[in-house]
PDB file of C-alpha atoms in Angstrom:
ATOM      1  CA  MET A   1      -9.304  13.887   1.691  1.00 78.00           C
ATOM      2  CA  GLU A   2     -13.030  13.323   1.209  1.00 92.00           C
ATOM      3  CA  ILE A   3     -13.665  11.258  -1.952  1.00 95.00           C
ATOM      4  CA  GLU A   4     -17.089  10.388  -3.347  1.00 97.00           C
ATOM      5  CA  PHE A   5     -18.476   8.939  -6.562  1.00 98.00           C
ATOM      6  CA  GLU A   6     -21.656  10.400  -7.983  1.00 97.00           C
ATOM      7  CA  THR A   7     -23.633   8.468 -10.567  1.00 97.00           C
ATOM      8  CA  LEU A   8     -24.739  10.775 -13.358  1.00 97.00           C
ATOM      9  CA  SER A   9     -28.073   9.813 -14.833  1.00 95.00           C
ATOM     10  CA  THR A  10     -29.389  12.847 -16.717  1.00 95.00           C
ATOM     11  CA  PRO A  11     -28.121  14.487 -19.897  1.00 94.00           C
ATOM     12  CA  GLU A  12     -27.685  17.758 -17.990  1.00 95.00           C
ATOM     13  CA  SER A  13     -25.483  16.137 -15.330  1.00 96.00           C
ATOM     14  CA  LEU A  14     -22.987  14.975 -17.976  1.00 97.00           C
ATOM     15  CA  ALA A  15     -21.770  18.565 -18.373  1.00 97.00           C
ATOM     16  CA  ALA A  16     -19.642  18.013 -15.246  1.00 96.00           C
ATOM     17  CA  ILE A  17     -17.671  15.292 -17.044  1.00 97.00           C
ATOM     18  CA  ARG A  18     -17.212  17.496 -20.115  1.00 97.00           C
ATOM     19  CA  GLU A  19     -15.730  20.209 -17.893  1.00 96.00           C
ATOM     20  CA  VAL A  20     -13.233  17.828 -16.307  1.00 97.00           C
ATOM     21  CA  ALA A  21     -12.395  16.296 -19.702  1.00 97.00           C
ATOM     22  CA  ALA A  22     -11.711  19.739 -21.179  1.00 96.00           C
ATOM     23  CA  GLU A  23      -9.022  20.206 -18.543  1.00 96.00           C
ATOM     24  CA  VAL A  24      -7.613  16.684 -18.349  1.00 96.00           C
ATOM     25  CA  TRP A  25      -7.638  15.432 -21.925  1.00 94.00           C
ATOM     26  CA  PRO A  26      -5.441  18.040 -23.655  1.00 94.00           C
ATOM     27  CA  ARG A  27      -2.816  17.778 -20.927  1.00 93.00           C
ATOM     28  CA  THR A  28      -2.877  13.970 -20.791  1.00 93.00           C
ATOM     29  CA  PHE A  29      -2.398  13.568 -24.527  1.00 95.00           C
ATOM     30  CA  ALA A  30      -0.324  16.655 -25.429  1.00 95.00           C
ATOM     31  CA  ASP A  31       2.851  14.584 -25.905  1.00 94.00           C
ATOM     32  CA  ILE A  32       1.062  11.687 -27.616  1.00 95.00           C
ATOM     33  CA  LEU A  33      -1.464  13.188 -30.060  1.00 95.00           C
ATOM     34  CA  SER A  34      -1.539  16.293 -32.220  1.00 95.00           C
ATOM     35  CA  ALA A  35      -3.615  19.253 -31.055  1.00 95.00           C
ATOM     36  CA  GLU A  36      -5.868  18.635 -34.064  1.00 96.00           C
ATOM     37  CA  GLN A  37      -6.485  15.005 -33.097  1.00 96.00           C
ATOM     38  CA  ILE A  38      -7.173  15.955 -29.477  1.00 96.00           C
ATOM     39  CA  LYS A  39      -9.741  18.521 -30.614  1.00 96.00           C
ATOM     40  CA  TYR A  40     -11.338  16.011 -32.995  1.00 97.00           C
ATOM     41  CA  MET A  41     -11.512  13.264 -30.356  1.00 96.00           C
ATOM     42  CA  MET A  42     -12.915  15.615 -27.717  1.00 96.00           C
ATOM     43  CA  LYS A  43     -15.810  16.416 -30.045  1.00 96.00           C
ATOM     44  CA  MET A  44     -16.157  12.764 -31.073  1.00 96.00           C
ATOM     45  CA  MET A  45     -16.390  11.530 -27.463  1.00 96.00           C
ATOM     46  CA  TYR A  46     -17.660  14.430 -25.366  1.00 97.00           C
ATOM     47  CA  ALA A  47     -20.191  16.282 -27.506  1.00 97.00           C
ATOM     48  CA  PRO A  48     -23.474  16.499 -25.563  1.00 97.00           C
ATOM     49  CA  GLU A  49     -25.393  14.471 -28.145  1.00 97.00           C
ATOM     50  CA  VAL A  50     -22.741  11.713 -28.112  1.00 97.00           C
ATOM     51  CA  MET A  51     -22.768  11.415 -24.336  1.00 97.00           C
ATOM     52  CA  GLU A  52     -26.560  11.527 -24.188  1.00 96.00           C
ATOM     53  CA  LYS A  53     -26.765   8.626 -26.646  1.00 97.00           C
ATOM     54  CA  GLU A  54     -24.215   6.669 -24.595  1.00 97.00           C
ATOM     55  CA  LEU A  55     -26.289   7.280 -21.462  1.00 97.00           C
ATOM     56  CA  THR A  56     -29.425   6.072 -23.265  1.00 96.00           C
ATOM     57  CA  ASP A  57     -27.506   3.032 -24.556  1.00 96.00           C
ATOM     58  CA  GLY A  58     -26.607   1.922 -21.019  1.00 95.00           C
ATOM     59  CA  MET A  59     -23.206   3.408 -20.283  1.00 97.00           C
ATOM     60  CA  HIS A  60     -22.582   4.201 -16.616  1.00 97.00           C
ATOM     61  CA  PHE A  61     -21.093   7.623 -15.892  1.00 98.00           C
ATOM     62  CA  GLU A  62     -19.619   8.398 -12.495  1.00 98.00           C
ATOM     63  CA  LEU A  63     -18.115  11.693 -11.428  1.00 98.00           C
ATOM     64  CA  LEU A  64     -15.364  11.615  -8.818  1.00 98.00           C
ATOM     65  CA  LYS A  65     -15.577  14.453  -6.339  1.00 98.00           C
ATOM     66  CA  ILE A  66     -12.875  15.474  -3.916  1.00 96.00           C
ATOM     67  CA  ALA A  67     -14.065  17.739  -1.116  1.00 94.00           C
ATOM     68  CA  GLY A  68     -17.262  18.222  -3.114  1.00 95.00           C
ATOM     69  CA  GLN A  69     -15.495  19.393  -6.278  1.00 96.00           C
ATOM     70  CA  PRO A  70     -15.341  17.484  -9.608  1.00 97.00           C
ATOM     71  CA  ALA A  71     -11.909  15.869  -9.924  1.00 97.00           C
ATOM     72  CA  GLY A  72     -12.283  12.935 -12.316  1.00 97.00           C
ATOM     73  CA  TYR A  73     -14.649  10.451 -13.906  1.00 98.00           C
ATOM     74  CA  ILE A  74     -15.146   6.858 -14.926  1.00 98.00           C
ATOM     75  CA  VAL A  75     -17.359   5.455 -17.680  1.00 98.00           C
ATOM     76  CA  TYR A  76     -18.129   1.768 -18.159  1.00 98.00           C
ATOM     77  CA  SER A  77     -20.683  -0.530 -19.794  1.00 97.00           C
ATOM     78  CA  ALA A  78     -21.313  -4.081 -20.907  1.00 97.00           C
ATOM     79  CA  TYR A  79     -18.951  -5.227 -23.661  1.00 96.00           C
ATOM     80  CA  ASP A  80     -20.915  -7.119 -26.291  1.00 92.00           C
ATOM     81  CA  LYS A  81     -17.920  -8.745 -27.987  1.00 92.00           C
ATOM     82  CA  ILE A  82     -17.106 -10.933 -24.973  1.00 93.00           C
ATOM     83  CA  PRO A  83     -19.880 -12.604 -22.953  1.00 94.00           C
ATOM     84  CA  GLY A  84     -19.772 -11.527 -19.307  1.00 96.00           C
ATOM     85  CA  ALA A  85     -17.341  -8.670 -19.945  1.00 97.00           C
ATOM     86  CA  ALA A  86     -17.526  -5.000 -19.054  1.00 98.00           C
ATOM     87  CA  LYS A  87     -15.630  -2.296 -20.882  1.00 98.00           C
ATOM     88  CA  LEU A  88     -13.993   0.484 -18.939  1.00 98.00           C
ATOM     89  CA  HIS A  89     -14.243   3.303 -21.476  1.00 97.00           C
ATOM     90  CA  LYS A  90     -12.764   6.156 -19.482  1.00 97.00           C
ATOM     91  CA  VAL A  91     -10.807   6.683 -16.267  1.00 96.00           C
ATOM     92  CA  TYR A  92      -9.486  10.235 -15.946  1.00 96.00           C
ATOM     93  CA  LEU A  93      -8.293  12.277 -12.997  1.00 96.00           C
ATOM     94  CA  LYS A  94      -7.225  15.906 -12.784  1.00 97.00           C
ATOM     95  CA  HIS A  95      -3.435  16.118 -12.800  1.00 95.00           C
ATOM     96  CA  GLN A  96      -3.089  17.847  -9.441  1.00 95.00           C
ATOM     97  CA  PHE A  97      -4.396  14.645  -7.815  1.00 95.00           C
ATOM     98  CA  HIS A  98      -1.977  12.248  -9.565  1.00 93.00           C
ATOM     99  CA  GLY A  99       0.361  10.340  -7.272  1.00 91.00           C
ATOM    100  CA  ALA A 100      -1.969  10.418  -4.247  1.00 93.00           C
ATOM    101  CA  GLY A 101      -3.536   6.975  -4.700  1.00 93.00           C
ATOM    102  CA  ILE A 102      -6.800   8.417  -6.011  1.00 95.00           C
ATOM    103  CA  GLY A 103      -6.447   6.863  -9.460  1.00 93.00           C
ATOM    104  CA  GLN A 104      -6.096   3.508  -7.709  1.00 93.00           C
ATOM    105  CA  LYS A 105      -9.300   4.178  -5.782  1.00 96.00           C
ATOM    106  CA  MET A 106     -11.058   5.048  -9.041  1.00 96.00           C
ATOM    107  CA  LEU A 107      -9.918   1.832 -10.681  1.00 95.00           C
ATOM    108  CA  ASP A 108     -10.897  -0.208  -7.614  1.00 96.00           C
ATOM    109  CA  HIS A 109     -14.320   1.445  -7.564  1.00 97.00           C
ATOM    110  CA  ALA A 110     -14.916   0.788 -11.268  1.00 97.00           C
ATOM    111  CA  GLN A 111     -13.977  -2.866 -10.878  1.00 96.00           C
ATOM    112  CA  GLU A 112     -16.188  -3.239  -7.809  1.00 97.00           C
ATOM    113  CA  GLN A 113     -19.146  -1.762  -9.685  1.00 97.00           C
ATOM    114  CA  CYS A 114     -18.553  -4.216 -12.534  1.00 97.00           C
ATOM    115  CA  ARG A 115     -18.363  -7.142 -10.102  1.00 96.00           C
ATOM    116  CA  LYS A 116     -21.648  -6.053  -8.495  1.00 96.00           C
ATOM    117  CA  GLN A 117     -23.231  -6.274 -11.940  1.00 95.00           C
ATOM    118  CA  ASN A 118     -21.895  -9.839 -12.271  1.00 96.00           C
ATOM    119  CA  PHE A 119     -19.352  -9.136 -14.988  1.00 97.00           C
ATOM    120  CA  LYS A 120     -16.591 -11.734 -15.145  1.00 97.00           C
ATOM    121  CA  CYS A 121     -13.869  -9.481 -16.557  1.00 98.00           C
ATOM    122  CA  VAL A 122     -13.056  -5.939 -17.597  1.00 98.00           C
ATOM    123  CA  ILE A 123     -11.667  -4.832 -20.950  1.00 98.00           C
ATOM    124  CA  LEU A 124     -10.101  -1.450 -21.688  1.00 98.00           C
ATOM    125  CA  ALA A 125      -8.180   0.289 -24.441  1.00 97.00           C
ATOM    126  CA  VAL A 126      -5.122   2.396 -23.663  1.00 98.00           C
ATOM    127  CA  ASN A 127      -2.974   4.442 -26.017  1.00 97.00           C
ATOM    128  CA  LYS A 128       0.268   2.566 -26.683  1.00 97.00           C
ATOM    129  CA  HIS A 129       2.267   5.660 -25.699  1.00 96.00           C
ATOM    130  CA  ASN A 130       0.429   6.341 -22.427  1.00 95.00           C
ATOM    131  CA  GLU A 131       3.125   4.646 -20.353  1.00 94.00           C
ATOM    132  CA  ARG A 132       1.852   5.895 -16.997  1.00 91.00           C
ATOM    133  CA  ALA A 133      -1.596   4.377 -17.564  1.00 94.00           C
ATOM    134  CA  ILE A 134      -0.171   1.120 -18.946  1.00 97.00           C
ATOM    135  CA  LYS A 135       1.990   0.705 -15.823  1.00 95.00           C
ATOM    136  CA  ALA A 136      -1.006   1.379 -13.567  1.00 94.00           C
ATOM    137  CA  TYR A 137      -3.171  -1.155 -15.393  1.00 96.00           C
ATOM    138  CA  LYS A 138      -0.454  -3.828 -15.306  1.00 97.00           C
ATOM    139  CA  ARG A 139       0.086  -3.165 -11.597  1.00 94.00           C
ATOM    140  CA  ASN A 140      -3.646  -3.841 -11.171  1.00 94.00           C
ATOM    141  CA  GLY A 141      -3.611  -7.196 -12.902  1.00 96.00           C
ATOM    142  CA  PHE A 142      -4.534  -6.175 -16.442  1.00 97.00           C
ATOM    143  CA  ALA A 143      -2.766  -7.954 -19.303  1.00 98.00           C
ATOM    144  CA  THR A 144      -2.441  -6.913 -22.922  1.00 98.00           C
ATOM    145  CA  ILE A 145      -4.518  -9.179 -25.146  1.00 97.00           C
ATOM    146  CA  GLU A 146      -4.390  -7.296 -28.448  1.00 97.00           C
ATOM    147  CA  SER A 147      -2.783  -4.416 -30.292  1.00 98.00           C
ATOM    148  CA  VAL A 148      -5.107  -2.354 -32.484  1.00 98.00           C
ATOM    149  CA  CYS A 149      -4.966   0.665 -34.734  1.00 97.00           C
ATOM    150  CA  VAL A 150      -8.490   1.964 -35.329  1.00 96.00           C
ATOM    151  CA  ASP A 151      -9.364   4.521 -37.997  1.00 97.00           C
ATOM    152  CA  ILE A 152     -11.573   7.091 -36.248  1.00 97.00           C
ATOM    153  CA  GLY A 153     -12.013   9.312 -39.282  1.00 96.00           C
ATOM    154  CA  ASN A 154     -10.573  12.608 -40.452  1.00 95.00           C
ATOM    155  CA  GLY A 155      -7.209  10.921 -41.046  1.00 96.00           C
ATOM    156  CA  PHE A 156      -6.810  10.038 -37.349  1.00 97.00           C
ATOM    157  CA  PHE A 157      -6.223   6.694 -35.639  1.00 96.00           C
ATOM    158  CA  MET A 158      -6.425   5.305 -32.138  1.00 95.00           C
ATOM    159  CA  ASP A 159      -3.255   3.231 -31.691  1.00 97.00           C
ATOM    160  CA  ASP A 160      -4.119   1.211 -28.590  1.00 98.00           C
ATOM    161  CA  TYR A 161      -3.460  -1.864 -26.547  1.00 98.00           C
ATOM    162  CA  ILE A 162      -6.531  -3.788 -25.485  1.00 98.00           C
ATOM    163  CA  MET A 163      -6.092  -4.979 -21.916  1.00 98.00           C
ATOM    164  CA  ARG A 164      -8.138  -7.435 -19.878  1.00 98.00           C
ATOM    165  CA  LYS A 165      -8.521  -8.369 -16.256  1.00 97.00           C
ATOM    166  CA  ASP A 166     -10.466 -11.436 -15.190  1.00 97.00           C
ATOM    167  CA  PHE A 167     -12.243 -11.400 -11.844  1.00 95.00           C
ATOM    168  CA  VAL A 168     -11.383 -14.401  -9.711  1.00 81.00           C
TER     169      VAL A 168
END
């Protein structure tokens, strides 16, 4: 299976991530969040103007392609709250590719990119009920450092674990 990562660097190129997110996000969170919260968060995180601002602010967007077709994405940036830390904002893969080791390759790639930029650790937030992702992160050396419940507006909350992995 031919896998490649494409760095997205223009506002127009970010549409590919929105298309993958529109497929992946509702299915990933259907048993965890209400349909209303999923819709709200999709707009909050994937609206063109939001993503364009993130790109301008230094977030790195990479599209995963399998056999030339969009299949997933990763988004990461510097994390200002901890010196030398990167934050892995998003790691999503289309469901038909789950269980084939591709998610592992995505996580490895994201960590390698962060190491190349001289980050000393990676931080991420994961929904407390996303057991599959939590297991994957723990298997990869991430440890829970905090439990948070963040008000994101409109009566909705992100109930997450903050996880961290230090690079040796």
